[in-house]
Amino acid sequence: MFASGTKLLASDECYIPVEKLKIGDCLLSVLSGHAVEITDILSRSVPLPRTSASPQPGANLSSLSPVIVPAGFLDGQRPFEDVVVSPGQVVCTVQNSTGYNRLVENTAKASFGQNPELSEGLHSVEYFALFFEDQYYLSAIGLVVRGYDSRVLTETGDWLRGPEETEPTSVSGFS
């Protein structure tokens, strides 16, 4: 999920803050270069613990706190500015392998970036999940991220459950 303020690449090649997107808007798929239509948007306000020393009862800090992917984290250039996502959001790196590029999926974790001032003075963070007719890869200020396939809404019934740790996977054929 993307935190409020995260900018995604629209089909007109302009970056738009996630909270300004609506159903029917089109974003650019980084794999195909085609416009992909948003079929659903779900948002959730997640309360943040006041301090790590005194978390809310039952709070799992790693599942609540936003993950910041710092500007230049991947290759010294991308993302172009800090990107804030929920823990568990799939972010991708591009690896060149024998003449073609492939995406390697990773799960966003606190180890990607720390910014203690990010939640200072905030009591909650607003997350947005974007759904499409299929699974697509998008650009969040130069960071390749995965959008949700709308079928997950009917198959799981619980798209907001806590992040699951997964091993990196790869998607071949990215050019």
mmCIF file with all atom_site columns, N, CA, C and O in Angstrom, residues 136-153:
data_model
loop_
_atom_site.group_PDB
_atom_site.id
_atom_site.type_symbol
_atom_site.label_atom_id
_atom_site.label_alt_id
_atom_site.label_comp_id
_atom_site.label_asym_id
_atom_site.label_entity_id
_atom_site.label_seq_id
_atom_site.pdbx_PDB_ins_code
_atom_site.Cartn_x
_atom_site.Cartn_y
_atom_site.Cartn_z
_atom_site.occupancy
_atom_site.B_iso_or_equiv
_atom_site.pdbx_formal_charge
_atom_site.auth_seq_id
_atom_site.auth_comp_id
_atom_site.auth_asym_id
_atom_site.auth_atom_id
_atom_site.pdbx_PDB_model_num
ATOM 1  N N  . TYR A 1 136 ? -0.065  -5.504  -12.100 1.00 0.00 ? 136 TYR A N  1
ATOM 2  C CA . TYR A 1 136 ? 0.785   -4.632  -12.909 1.00 0.00 ? 136 TYR A CA 1
ATOM 3  C C  . TYR A 1 136 ? 1.894   -4.041  -12.054 1.00 0.00 ? 136 TYR A C  1
ATOM 4  O O  . TYR A 1 136 ? 1.764   -3.903  -10.844 1.00 0.00 ? 136 TYR A O  1
ATOM 5  N N  . TYR A 1 137 ? 2.976   -3.666  -12.741 1.00 0.00 ? 137 TYR A N  1
ATOM 6  C CA . TYR A 1 137 ? 4.095   -3.006  -12.088 1.00 0.00 ? 137 TYR A CA 1
ATOM 7  C C  . TYR A 1 137 ? 4.058   -1.531  -12.478 1.00 0.00 ? 137 TYR A C  1
ATOM 8  O O  . TYR A 1 137 ? 3.910   -1.197  -13.647 1.00 0.00 ? 137 TYR A O  1
ATOM 9  N N  . LEU A 1 138 ? 4.200   -0.673  -11.470 1.00 0.00 ? 138 LEU A N  1
ATOM 10 C CA . LEU A 1 138 ? 4.036   0.769   -11.628 1.00 0.00 ? 138 LEU A CA 1
ATOM 11 C C  . LEU A 1 138 ? 5.310   1.473   -11.207 1.00 0.00 ? 138 LEU A C  1
ATOM 12 O O  . LEU A 1 138 ? 6.189   0.878   -10.594 1.00 0.00 ? 138 LEU A O  1
ATOM 13 N N  . SER A 1 139 ? 5.383   2.772   -11.503 1.00 0.00 ? 139 SER A N  1
ATOM 14 C CA . SER A 1 139 ? 6.517   3.574   -11.070 1.00 0.00 ? 139 SER A CA 1
ATOM 15 C C  . SER A 1 139 ? 6.064   4.570   -10.008 1.00 0.00 ? 139 SER A C  1
ATOM 16 O O  . SER A 1 139 ? 5.170   5.372   -10.241 1.00 0.00 ? 139 SER A O  1
ATOM 17 N N  . ALA A 1 140 ? 6.696   4.483   -8.841  1.00 0.00 ? 140 ALA A N  1
ATOM 18 C CA . ALA A 1 140 ? 6.479   5.450   -7.762  1.00 0.00 ? 140 ALA A CA 1
ATOM 19 C C  . ALA A 1 140 ? 7.750   6.286   -7.678  1.00 0.00 ? 140 ALA A C  1
ATOM 20 O O  . ALA A 1 140 ? 8.714   5.904   -7.022  1.00 0.00 ? 140 ALA A O  1
ATOM 21 N N  . ILE A 1 141 ? 7.784   7.374   -8.414  1.00 0.00 ? 141 ILE A N  1
ATOM 22 C CA . ILE A 1 141 ? 8.947   8.266   -8.481  1.00 0.00 ? 141 ILE A CA 1
ATOM 23 C C  . ILE A 1 141 ? 10.221  7.479   -8.795  1.00 0.00 ? 141 ILE A C  1
ATOM 24 O O  . ILE A 1 141 ? 11.245  7.625   -8.165  1.00 0.00 ? 141 ILE A O  1
ATOM 25 N N  . GLY A 1 142 ? 10.138  6.589   -9.795  1.00 0.00 ? 142 GLY A N  1
ATOM 26 C CA . GLY A 1 142 ? 11.303  5.829   -10.229 1.00 0.00 ? 142 GLY A CA 1
ATOM 27 C C  . GLY A 1 142 ? 11.486  4.493   -9.532  1.00 0.00 ? 142 GLY A C  1
ATOM 28 O O  . GLY A 1 142 ? 12.315  3.695   -9.939  1.00 0.00 ? 142 GLY A O  1
ATOM 29 N N  . LEU A 1 143 ? 10.716  4.219   -8.493  1.00 0.00 ? 143 LEU A N  1
ATOM 30 C CA . LEU A 1 143 ? 10.762  2.934   -7.794  1.00 0.00 ? 143 LEU A CA 1
ATOM 31 C C  . LEU A 1 143 ? 9.691   2.038   -8.416  1.00 0.00 ? 143 LEU A C  1
ATOM 32 O O  . LEU A 1 143 ? 8.525   2.422   -8.498  1.00 0.00 ? 143 LEU A O  1
ATOM 33 N N  . VAL A 1 144 ? 10.069  0.851   -8.875  1.00 0.00 ? 144 VAL A N  1
ATOM 34 C CA . VAL A 1 144 ? 9.095   -0.070  -9.465  1.00 0.00 ? 144 VAL A CA 1
ATOM 35 C C  . VAL A 1 144 ? 8.385   -0.794  -8.328  1.00 0.00 ? 144 VAL A C  1
ATOM 36 O O  . VAL A 1 144 ? 9.019   -1.404  -7.461  1.00 0.00 ? 144 VAL A O  1
ATOM 37 N N  . VAL A 1 145 ? 7.043   -0.688  -8.327  1.00 0.00 ? 145 VAL A N  1
ATOM 38 C CA . VAL A 1 145 ? 6.208   -1.281  -7.286  1.00 0.00 ? 145 VAL A CA 1
ATOM 39 C C  . VAL A 1 145 ? 5.110   -2.108  -7.942  1.00 0.00 ? 145 VAL A C  1
ATOM 40 O O  . VAL A 1 145 ? 4.771   -1.898  -9.101  1.00 0.00 ? 145 VAL A O  1
ATOM 41 N N  . ARG A 1 146 ? 4.545   -3.033  -7.193  1.00 0.00 ? 146 ARG A N  1
ATOM 42 C CA . ARG A 1 146 ? 3.494   -3.881  -7.736  1.00 0.00 ? 146 ARG A CA 1
ATOM 43 C C  . ARG A 1 146 ? 2.132   -3.407  -7.254  1.00 0.00 ? 146 ARG A C  1
ATOM 44 O O  . ARG A 1 146 ? 1.928   -3.163  -6.065  1.00 0.00 ? 146 ARG A O  1
ATOM 45 N N  . GLY A 1 147 ? 1.193   -3.277  -8.209  1.00 0.00 ? 147 GLY A N  1
ATOM 46 C CA . GLY A 1 147 ? -0.192  -2.987  -7.867  1.00 0.00 ? 147 GLY A CA 1
ATOM 47 C C  . GLY A 1 147 ? -0.931  -4.292  -7.620  1.00 0.00 ? 147 GLY A C  1
ATOM 48 O O  . GLY A 1 147 ? -0.439  -5.374  -7.950  1.00 0.00 ? 147 GLY A O  1
ATOM 49 N N  . TYR A 1 148 ? -2.112  -4.195  -7.038  1.00 0.00 ? 148 TYR A N  1
ATOM 50 C CA . TYR A 1 148 ? -2.885  -5.382  -6.709  1.00 0.00 ? 148 TYR A CA 1
ATOM 51 C C  . TYR A 1 148 ? -3.770  -5.816  -7.869  1.00 0.00 ? 148 TYR A C  1
ATOM 52 O O  . TYR A 1 148 ? -4.345  -4.988  -8.571  1.00 0.00 ? 148 TYR A O  1
ATOM 53 N N  . ASP A 1 149 ? -3.921  -7.114  -8.026  1.00 0.00 ? 149 ASP A N  1
ATOM 54 C CA . ASP A 1 149 ? -4.872  -7.713  -8.950  1.00 0.00 ? 149 ASP A CA 1
ATOM 55 C C  . ASP A 1 149 ? -6.235  -7.677  -8.248  1.00 0.00 ? 149 ASP A C  1
ATOM 56 O O  . ASP A 1 149 ? -6.345  -8.117  -7.096  1.00 0.00 ? 149 ASP A O  1
ATOM 57 N N  . SER A 1 150 ? -7.264  -7.167  -8.901  1.00 0.00 ? 150 SER A N  1
ATOM 58 C CA . SER A 1 150 ? -8.571  -7.014  -8.250  1.00 0.00 ? 150 SER A CA 1
ATOM 59 C C  . SER A 1 150 ? -9.169  -8.352  -7.800  1.00 0.00 ? 150 SER A C  1
ATOM 60 O O  . SER A 1 150 ? -10.016 -8.380  -6.918  1.00 0.00 ? 150 SER A O  1
ATOM 61 N N  . ARG A 1 151 ? -8.712  -9.458  -8.363  1.00 0.00 ? 151 ARG A N  1
ATOM 62 C CA . ARG A 1 151 ? -9.235  -10.764 -7.939  1.00 0.00 ? 151 ARG A CA 1
ATOM 63 C C  . ARG A 1 151 ? -8.892  -11.066 -6.488  1.00 0.00 ? 151 ARG A C  1
ATOM 64 O O  . ARG A 1 151 ? -9.574  -11.863 -5.851  1.00 0.00 ? 151 ARG A O  1
ATOM 65 N N  . VAL A 1 152 ? -7.862  -10.425 -5.947  1.00 0.00 ? 152 VAL A N  1
ATOM 66 C CA . VAL A 1 152 ? -7.493  -10.668 -4.554  1.00 0.00 ? 152 VAL A CA 1
ATOM 67 C C  . VAL A 1 152 ? -8.617  -10.208 -3.615  1.00 0.00 ? 152 VAL A C  1
ATOM 68 O O  . VAL A 1 152 ? -8.781  -10.746 -2.528  1.00 0.00 ? 152 VAL A O  1
ATOM 69 N N  . LEU A 1 153 ? -9.418  -9.261  -4.050  1.00 0.00 ? 153 LEU A N  1
ATOM 70 C CA . LEU A 1 153 ? -10.525 -8.782  -3.213  1.00 0.00 ? 153 LEU A CA 1
ATOM 71 C C  . LEU A 1 153 ? -11.566 -9.871  -2.987  1.00 0.00 ? 153 LEU A C  1
ATOM 72 O O  . LEU A 1 153 ? -12.112 -10.002 -1.899  1.00 0.00 ? 153 LEU A O  1
#
